[in-house]
CSV table of C-alpha atoms in Angstrom, one decimal:
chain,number,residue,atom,x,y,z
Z,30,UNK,CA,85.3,-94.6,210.1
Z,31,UNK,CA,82.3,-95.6,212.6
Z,32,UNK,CA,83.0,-98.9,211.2
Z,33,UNK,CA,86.5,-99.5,212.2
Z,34,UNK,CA,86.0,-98.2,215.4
Z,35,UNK,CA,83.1,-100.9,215.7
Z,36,UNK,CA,85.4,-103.4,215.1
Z,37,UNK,CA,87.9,-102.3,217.4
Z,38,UNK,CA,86.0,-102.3,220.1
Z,39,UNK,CA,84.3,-106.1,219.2
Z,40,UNK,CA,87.9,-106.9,219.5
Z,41,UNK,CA,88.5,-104.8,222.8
Z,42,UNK,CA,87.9,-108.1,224.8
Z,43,UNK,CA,90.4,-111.0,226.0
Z,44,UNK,CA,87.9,-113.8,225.1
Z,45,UNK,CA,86.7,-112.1,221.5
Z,46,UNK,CA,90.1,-111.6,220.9
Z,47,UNK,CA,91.1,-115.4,221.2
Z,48,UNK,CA,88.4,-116.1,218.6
Z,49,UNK,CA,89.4,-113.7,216.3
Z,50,UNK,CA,93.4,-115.1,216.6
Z,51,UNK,CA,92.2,-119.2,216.6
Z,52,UNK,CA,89.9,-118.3,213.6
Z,53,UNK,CA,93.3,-116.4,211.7
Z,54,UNK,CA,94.2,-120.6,211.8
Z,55,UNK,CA,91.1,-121.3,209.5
Z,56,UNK,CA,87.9,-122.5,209.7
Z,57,UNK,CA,86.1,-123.6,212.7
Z,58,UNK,CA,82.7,-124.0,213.5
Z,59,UNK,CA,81.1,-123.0,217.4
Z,60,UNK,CA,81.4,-126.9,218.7
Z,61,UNK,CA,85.0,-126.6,218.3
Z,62,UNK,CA,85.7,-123.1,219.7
Z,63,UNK,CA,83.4,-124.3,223.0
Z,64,UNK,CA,86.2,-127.4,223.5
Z,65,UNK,CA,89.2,-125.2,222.8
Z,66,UNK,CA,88.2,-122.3,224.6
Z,67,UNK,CA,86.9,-124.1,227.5
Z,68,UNK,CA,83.7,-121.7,228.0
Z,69,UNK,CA,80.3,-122.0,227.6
Z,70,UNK,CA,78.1,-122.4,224.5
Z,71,UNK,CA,76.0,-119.6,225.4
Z,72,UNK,CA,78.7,-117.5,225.9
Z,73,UNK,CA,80.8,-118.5,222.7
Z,74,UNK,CA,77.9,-117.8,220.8
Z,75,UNK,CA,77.1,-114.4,222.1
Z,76,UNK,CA,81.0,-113.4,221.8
Z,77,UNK,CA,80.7,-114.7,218.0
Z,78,UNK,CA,77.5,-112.2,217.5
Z,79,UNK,CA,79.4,-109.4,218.2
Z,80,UNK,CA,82.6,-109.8,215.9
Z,81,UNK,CA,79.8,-110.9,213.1
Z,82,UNK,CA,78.1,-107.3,213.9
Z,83,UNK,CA,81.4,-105.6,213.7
Z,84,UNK,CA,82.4,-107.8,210.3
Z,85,UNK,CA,85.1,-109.0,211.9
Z,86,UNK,CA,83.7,-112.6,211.4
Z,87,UNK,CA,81.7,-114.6,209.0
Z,88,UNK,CA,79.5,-117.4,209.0
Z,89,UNK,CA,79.2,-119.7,206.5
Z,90,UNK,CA,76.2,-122.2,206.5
Z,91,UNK,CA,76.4,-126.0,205.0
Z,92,UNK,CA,74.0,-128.1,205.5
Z,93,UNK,CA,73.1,-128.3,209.4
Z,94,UNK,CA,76.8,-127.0,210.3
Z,95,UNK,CA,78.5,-124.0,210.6
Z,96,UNK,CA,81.7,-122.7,210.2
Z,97,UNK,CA,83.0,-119.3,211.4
Z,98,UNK,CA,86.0,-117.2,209.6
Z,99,UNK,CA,88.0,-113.9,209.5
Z,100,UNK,CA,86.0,-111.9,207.1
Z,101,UNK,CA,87.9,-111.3,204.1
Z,102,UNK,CA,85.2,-109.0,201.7
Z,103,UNK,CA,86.3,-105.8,203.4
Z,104,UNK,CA,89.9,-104.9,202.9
Z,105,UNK,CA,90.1,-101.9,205.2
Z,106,UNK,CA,88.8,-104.4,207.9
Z,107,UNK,CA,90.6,-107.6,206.8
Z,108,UNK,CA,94.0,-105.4,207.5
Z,109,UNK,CA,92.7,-104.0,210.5
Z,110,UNK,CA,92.2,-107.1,211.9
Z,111,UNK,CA,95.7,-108.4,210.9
Z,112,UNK,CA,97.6,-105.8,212.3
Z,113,UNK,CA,95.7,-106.3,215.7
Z,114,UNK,CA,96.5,-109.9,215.5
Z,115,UNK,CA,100.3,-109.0,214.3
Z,116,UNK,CA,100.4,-107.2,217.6
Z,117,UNK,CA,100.2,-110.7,219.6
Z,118,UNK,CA,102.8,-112.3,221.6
Z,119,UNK,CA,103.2,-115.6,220.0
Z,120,UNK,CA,104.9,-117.0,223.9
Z,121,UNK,CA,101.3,-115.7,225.6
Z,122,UNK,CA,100.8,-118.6,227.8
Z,123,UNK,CA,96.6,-118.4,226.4
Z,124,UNK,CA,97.3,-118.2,223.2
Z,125,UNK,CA,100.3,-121.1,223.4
Z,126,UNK,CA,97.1,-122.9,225.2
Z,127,UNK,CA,94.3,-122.3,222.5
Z,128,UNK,CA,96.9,-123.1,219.8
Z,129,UNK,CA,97.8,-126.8,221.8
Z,130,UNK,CA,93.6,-127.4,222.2
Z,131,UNK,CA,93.1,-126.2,218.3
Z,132,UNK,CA,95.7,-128.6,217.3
Z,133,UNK,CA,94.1,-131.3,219.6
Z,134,UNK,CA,91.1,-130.9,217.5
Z,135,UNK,CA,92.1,-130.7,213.9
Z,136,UNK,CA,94.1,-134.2,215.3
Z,137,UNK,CA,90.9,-135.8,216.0
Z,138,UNK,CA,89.8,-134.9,212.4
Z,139,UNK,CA,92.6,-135.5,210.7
Z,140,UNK,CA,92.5,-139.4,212.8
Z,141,UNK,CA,89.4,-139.6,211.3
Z,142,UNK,CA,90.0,-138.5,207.9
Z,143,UNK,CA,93.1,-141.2,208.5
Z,144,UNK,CA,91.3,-144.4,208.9
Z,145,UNK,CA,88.7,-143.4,206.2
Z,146,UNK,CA,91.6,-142.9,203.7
Z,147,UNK,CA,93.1,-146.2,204.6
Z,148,UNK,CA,90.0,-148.6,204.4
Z,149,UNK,CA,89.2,-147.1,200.6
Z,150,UNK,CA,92.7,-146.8,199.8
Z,151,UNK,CA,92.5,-150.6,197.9
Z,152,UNK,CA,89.1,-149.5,197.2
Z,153,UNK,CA,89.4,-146.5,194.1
Z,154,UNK,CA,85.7,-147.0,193.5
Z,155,UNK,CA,84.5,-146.4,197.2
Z,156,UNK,CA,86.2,-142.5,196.2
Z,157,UNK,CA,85.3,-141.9,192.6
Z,158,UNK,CA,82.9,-144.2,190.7
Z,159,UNK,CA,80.3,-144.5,193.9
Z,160,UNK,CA,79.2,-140.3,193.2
Z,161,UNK,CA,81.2,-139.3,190.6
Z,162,UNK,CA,80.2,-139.1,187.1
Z,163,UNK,CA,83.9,-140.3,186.1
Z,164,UNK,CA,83.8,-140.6,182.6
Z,165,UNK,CA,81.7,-136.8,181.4
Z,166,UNK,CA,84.1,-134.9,184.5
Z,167,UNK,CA,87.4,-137.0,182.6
Z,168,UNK,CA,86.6,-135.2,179.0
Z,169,UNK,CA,85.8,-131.8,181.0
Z,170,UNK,CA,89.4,-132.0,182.4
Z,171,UNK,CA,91.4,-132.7,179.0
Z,172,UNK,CA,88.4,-130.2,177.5
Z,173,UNK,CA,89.5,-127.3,180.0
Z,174,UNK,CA,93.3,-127.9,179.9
Z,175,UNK,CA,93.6,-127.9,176.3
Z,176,UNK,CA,95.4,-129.8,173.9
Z,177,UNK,CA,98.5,-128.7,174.7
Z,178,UNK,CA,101.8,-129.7,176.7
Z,179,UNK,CA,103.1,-128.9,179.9
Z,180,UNK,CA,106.5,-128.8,181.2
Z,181,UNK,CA,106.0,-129.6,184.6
Z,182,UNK,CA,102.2,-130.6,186.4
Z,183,UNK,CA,101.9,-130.7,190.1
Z,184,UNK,CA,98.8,-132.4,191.5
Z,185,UNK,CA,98.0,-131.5,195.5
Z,186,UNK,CA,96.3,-134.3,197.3
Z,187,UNK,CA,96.9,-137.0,194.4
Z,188,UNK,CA,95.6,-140.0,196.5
Z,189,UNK,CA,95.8,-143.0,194.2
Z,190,UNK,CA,97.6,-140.6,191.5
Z,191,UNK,CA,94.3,-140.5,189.2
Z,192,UNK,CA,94.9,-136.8,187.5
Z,193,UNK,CA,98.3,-138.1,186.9
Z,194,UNK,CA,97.4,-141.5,185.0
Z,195,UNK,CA,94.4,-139.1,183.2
Z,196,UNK,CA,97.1,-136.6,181.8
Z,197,UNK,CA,100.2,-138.4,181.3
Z,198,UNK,CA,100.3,-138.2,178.0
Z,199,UNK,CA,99.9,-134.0,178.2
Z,200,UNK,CA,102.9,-133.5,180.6
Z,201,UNK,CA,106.3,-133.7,180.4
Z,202,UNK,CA,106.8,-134.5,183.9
Z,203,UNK,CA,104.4,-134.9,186.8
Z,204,UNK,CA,104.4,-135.1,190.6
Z,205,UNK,CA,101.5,-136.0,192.8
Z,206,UNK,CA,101.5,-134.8,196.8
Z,207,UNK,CA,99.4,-136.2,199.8
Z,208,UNK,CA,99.5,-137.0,203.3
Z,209,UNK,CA,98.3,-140.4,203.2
Z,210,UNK,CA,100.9,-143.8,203.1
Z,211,UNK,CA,98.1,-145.8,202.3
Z,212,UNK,CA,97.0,-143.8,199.3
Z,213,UNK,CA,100.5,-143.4,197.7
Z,214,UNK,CA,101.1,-147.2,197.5
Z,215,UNK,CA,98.2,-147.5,195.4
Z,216,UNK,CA,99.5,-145.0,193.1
Z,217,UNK,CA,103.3,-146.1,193.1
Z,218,UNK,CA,102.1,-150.0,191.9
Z,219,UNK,CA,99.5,-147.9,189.4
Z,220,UNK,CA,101.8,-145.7,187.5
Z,221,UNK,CA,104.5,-148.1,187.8
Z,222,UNK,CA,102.2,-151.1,185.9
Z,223,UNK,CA,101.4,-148.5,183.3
Z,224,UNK,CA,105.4,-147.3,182.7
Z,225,UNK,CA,104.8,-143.7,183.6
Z,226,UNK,CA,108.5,-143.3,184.5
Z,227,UNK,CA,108.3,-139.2,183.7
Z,228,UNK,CA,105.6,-138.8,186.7
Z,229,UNK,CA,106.4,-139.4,190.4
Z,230,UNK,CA,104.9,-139.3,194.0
Z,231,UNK,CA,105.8,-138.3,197.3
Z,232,UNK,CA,104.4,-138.4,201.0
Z,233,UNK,CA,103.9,-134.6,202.5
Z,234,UNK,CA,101.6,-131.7,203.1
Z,235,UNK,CA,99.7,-130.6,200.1
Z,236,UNK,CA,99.0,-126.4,201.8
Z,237,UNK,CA,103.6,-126.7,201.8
Z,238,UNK,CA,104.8,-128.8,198.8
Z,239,UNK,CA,108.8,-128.8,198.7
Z,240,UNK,CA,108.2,-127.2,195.0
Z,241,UNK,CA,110.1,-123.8,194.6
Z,242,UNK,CA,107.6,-120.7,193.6
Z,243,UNK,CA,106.5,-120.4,189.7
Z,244,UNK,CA,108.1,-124.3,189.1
Z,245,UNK,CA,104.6,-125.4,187.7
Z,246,UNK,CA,102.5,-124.1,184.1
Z,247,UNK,CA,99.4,-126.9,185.7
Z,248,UNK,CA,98.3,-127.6,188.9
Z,249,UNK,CA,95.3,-129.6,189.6
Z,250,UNK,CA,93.1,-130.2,192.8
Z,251,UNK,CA,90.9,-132.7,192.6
Z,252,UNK,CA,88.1,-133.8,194.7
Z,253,UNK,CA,90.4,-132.9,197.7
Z,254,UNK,CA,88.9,-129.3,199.0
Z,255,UNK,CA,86.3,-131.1,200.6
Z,256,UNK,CA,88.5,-132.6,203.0
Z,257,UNK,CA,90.6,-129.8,204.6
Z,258,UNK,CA,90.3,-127.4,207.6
Z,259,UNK,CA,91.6,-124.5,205.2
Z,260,UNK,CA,90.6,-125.2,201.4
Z,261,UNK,CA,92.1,-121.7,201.1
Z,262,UNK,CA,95.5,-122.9,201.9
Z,263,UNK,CA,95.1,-125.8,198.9
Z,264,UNK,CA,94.7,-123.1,196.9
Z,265,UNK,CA,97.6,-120.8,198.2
Z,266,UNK,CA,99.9,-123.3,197.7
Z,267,UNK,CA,98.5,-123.8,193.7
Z,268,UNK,CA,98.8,-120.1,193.3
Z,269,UNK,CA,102.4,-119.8,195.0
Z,270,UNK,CA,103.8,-122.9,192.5
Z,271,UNK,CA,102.2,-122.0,189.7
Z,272,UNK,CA,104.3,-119.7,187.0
Z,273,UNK,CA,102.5,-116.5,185.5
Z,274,UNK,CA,100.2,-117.4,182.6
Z,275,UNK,CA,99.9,-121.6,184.4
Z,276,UNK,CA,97.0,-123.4,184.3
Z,277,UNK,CA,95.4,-124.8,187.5
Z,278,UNK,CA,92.3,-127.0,187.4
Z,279,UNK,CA,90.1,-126.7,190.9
Z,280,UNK,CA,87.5,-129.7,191.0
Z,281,UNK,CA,85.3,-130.5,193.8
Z,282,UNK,CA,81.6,-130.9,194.4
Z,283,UNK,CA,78.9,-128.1,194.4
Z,284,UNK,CA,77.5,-126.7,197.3
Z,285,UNK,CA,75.1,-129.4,198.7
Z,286,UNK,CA,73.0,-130.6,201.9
Z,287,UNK,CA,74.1,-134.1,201.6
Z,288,UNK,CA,74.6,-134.6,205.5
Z,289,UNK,CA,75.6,-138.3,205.2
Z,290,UNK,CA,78.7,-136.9,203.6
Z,291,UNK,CA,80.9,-136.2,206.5
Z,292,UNK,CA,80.3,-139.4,208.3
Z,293,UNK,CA,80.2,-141.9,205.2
Z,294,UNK,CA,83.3,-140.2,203.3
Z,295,UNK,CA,84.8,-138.0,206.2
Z,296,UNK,CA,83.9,-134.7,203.7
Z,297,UNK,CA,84.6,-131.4,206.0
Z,298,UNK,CA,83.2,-129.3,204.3
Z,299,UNK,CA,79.6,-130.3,201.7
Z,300,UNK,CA,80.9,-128.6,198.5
Z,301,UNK,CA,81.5,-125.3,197.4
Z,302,UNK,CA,80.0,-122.4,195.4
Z,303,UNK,CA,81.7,-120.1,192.6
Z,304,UNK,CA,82.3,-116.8,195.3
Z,305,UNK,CA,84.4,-118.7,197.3
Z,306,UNK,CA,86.7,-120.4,194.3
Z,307,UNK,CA,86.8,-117.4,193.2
Z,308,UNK,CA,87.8,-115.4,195.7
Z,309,UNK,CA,90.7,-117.6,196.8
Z,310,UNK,CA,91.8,-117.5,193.4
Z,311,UNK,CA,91.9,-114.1,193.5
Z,312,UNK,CA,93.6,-113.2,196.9
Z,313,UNK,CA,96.7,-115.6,195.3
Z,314,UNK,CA,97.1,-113.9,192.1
Z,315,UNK,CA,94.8,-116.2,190.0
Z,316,UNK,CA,91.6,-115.7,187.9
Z,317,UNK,CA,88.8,-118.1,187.4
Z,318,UNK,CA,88.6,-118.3,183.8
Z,319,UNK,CA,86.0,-121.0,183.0
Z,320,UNK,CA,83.5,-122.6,185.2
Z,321,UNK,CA,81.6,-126.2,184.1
Z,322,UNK,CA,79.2,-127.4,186.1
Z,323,UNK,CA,78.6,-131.0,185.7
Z,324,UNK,CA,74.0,-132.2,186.7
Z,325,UNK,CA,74.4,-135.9,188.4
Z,326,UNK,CA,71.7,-138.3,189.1
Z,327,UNK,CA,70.1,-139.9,191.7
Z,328,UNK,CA,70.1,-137.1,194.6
Z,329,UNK,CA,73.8,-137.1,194.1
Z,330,UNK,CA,75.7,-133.8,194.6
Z,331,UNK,CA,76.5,-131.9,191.5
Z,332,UNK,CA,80.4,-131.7,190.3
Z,333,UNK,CA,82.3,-128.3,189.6
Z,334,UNK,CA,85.5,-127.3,187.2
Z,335,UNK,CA,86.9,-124.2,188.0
Z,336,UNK,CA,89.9,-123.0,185.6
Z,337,UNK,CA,92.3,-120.2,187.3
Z,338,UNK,CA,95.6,-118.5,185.6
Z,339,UNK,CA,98.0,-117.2,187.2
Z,340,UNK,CA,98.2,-113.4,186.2
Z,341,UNK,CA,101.8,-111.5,186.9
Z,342,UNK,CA,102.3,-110.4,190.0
């Protein structure tokens, strides 16, 4: 109980409190709570000690950043703090105001995401064959998916439509989803030149695909975790369209220190280890099944496979 009580009272305070309800929008790391909360560094950072003593909070660590988040590990606290949070009036005039400022700043990221997307979208090498070990991470995919077919494959964030062109002969139908124009061009004129009249594409939001729940037996994610605020909502939506006993296929790099990263390929977050995969598998009804790891060269960062299936709800 004395834990509970310790997290209650971290969250006993307006200012804590306003971390604890921004971070319920994902990720952020101190920088950004300092610009959005419009207090001190000093002061953020002491306010963020406490909810980590109390387990409200987490840190995670990636290279020289850090990023703060509702702790999920303990389920009796996880609840406790969503039922404070539920408690919230969504018209407080603070709140309204940290919810304008966070927006503000995942704007400025996604602008920059944006204009990287665009210059490379011409470009397919400048986001696969510069770092990625293409050809061994190709035969992992068909290896991990099997040799069977599927009715209907959905891939989240399909930029130039790759994972569609690599499995169109396994699928029945495909669709690819992602935010960026620019990107979706690219992979209209590529499926079109190659006749792939069963897959498709379409401009929206990857974490709230127009697909009804349980439409799709495969899902893939490819090299796309990296880029968002919430890689837990990529793999939300995955779990919500997948059907019980489907297939999705999660790859994305391994945890790494490669700074350069962000800056040169507008990467959020530098990779990811198996805990994490696995635990937002888990918290959407999906099991990590198989894990490959794929050894690069040249200081480059490592590349991971993670196979889920969806188990009945």
């Amino acid at each position: 109980m004395e834990h509970v009580l310790t997290a209650l009272k971290a969250m006993g305070h307006s200012e804590r409190l306003r971390i604890v309800a921004l971070l319920s929008y994902g990720e952020l790391t101190i920088s950004e709570l300092v610009k959005i909360l419009g207090l001190s560094q000093p002061r953020v950072t002491q306010y963020m000690k406490s909810l980590e003593d109390a387990r409200v909070i987490e840190r995670v660590k990636e290279g020289s950043w850090v990023f703060s988040r509702i702790n999920r590990s303990d389920r009796v606290l996880f609840k406790l703090v969503s039922t404070v949070l539920a408690q919230l009036p969504p018209e407080d005039a603070v709140l309204m105001a940290d919810r304008r400022r966070l927006e503000d700043v995942r704007a400025a990221r996604a602008f920059a995401a944006d204009n990287f997307f665009t210059q490379v979208a011409n470009d397919d090498g400048q986001l696969g064959d510069e770092y990625l070990p293409r050809e061994d991470l190709d035969l992992r995919v068909h290896r991990l998916i099997g040799e069977g077919r599927y009715e209907f494959m959905v891939d989240l964030g399909t930029g130039t439509g790759r994972m569609l062109e690599l499995l169109a002969g396994q699928v029945e139908r495909g669709a690819g989803v992602d935010n960026s124009a620019e990107m979706l061009k690219v992979a209209r004129h590529k499926l079109a030149a190659r006749n792939f009249g069963h897959l498709s594409v379409r401009l929206g939001d990857l974490t709230a695909t127009p697909f009804a729940s349980g439409v799709a037996d495969l899902v893939t994610v490819h090299q796309v975790l990296h880029y968002l605020d919430d890689p837990g909502e990529a793999i939300r939506e995955a779990g919500r369209i997948l059907r019980n006993d489907g297939k999705a296929l999660l790859v994305d790099f391994a945890a790494h220190s490669q700074e350069d990263f962000r800056e040169k390929y507008a990467h959020r977050r530098l990779g990811f280890n198996d805990q994490d995969i696995t635990q937002w598998a888990a918290e959407n009804h999906m099991q990590v099944t198989n894990i490959e790891t794929i050894t690069t060269h040249d200081s480059k960062p490592n590349v991971k496979l993670w196979l889920c299936e969806k188990k009945a709800v």
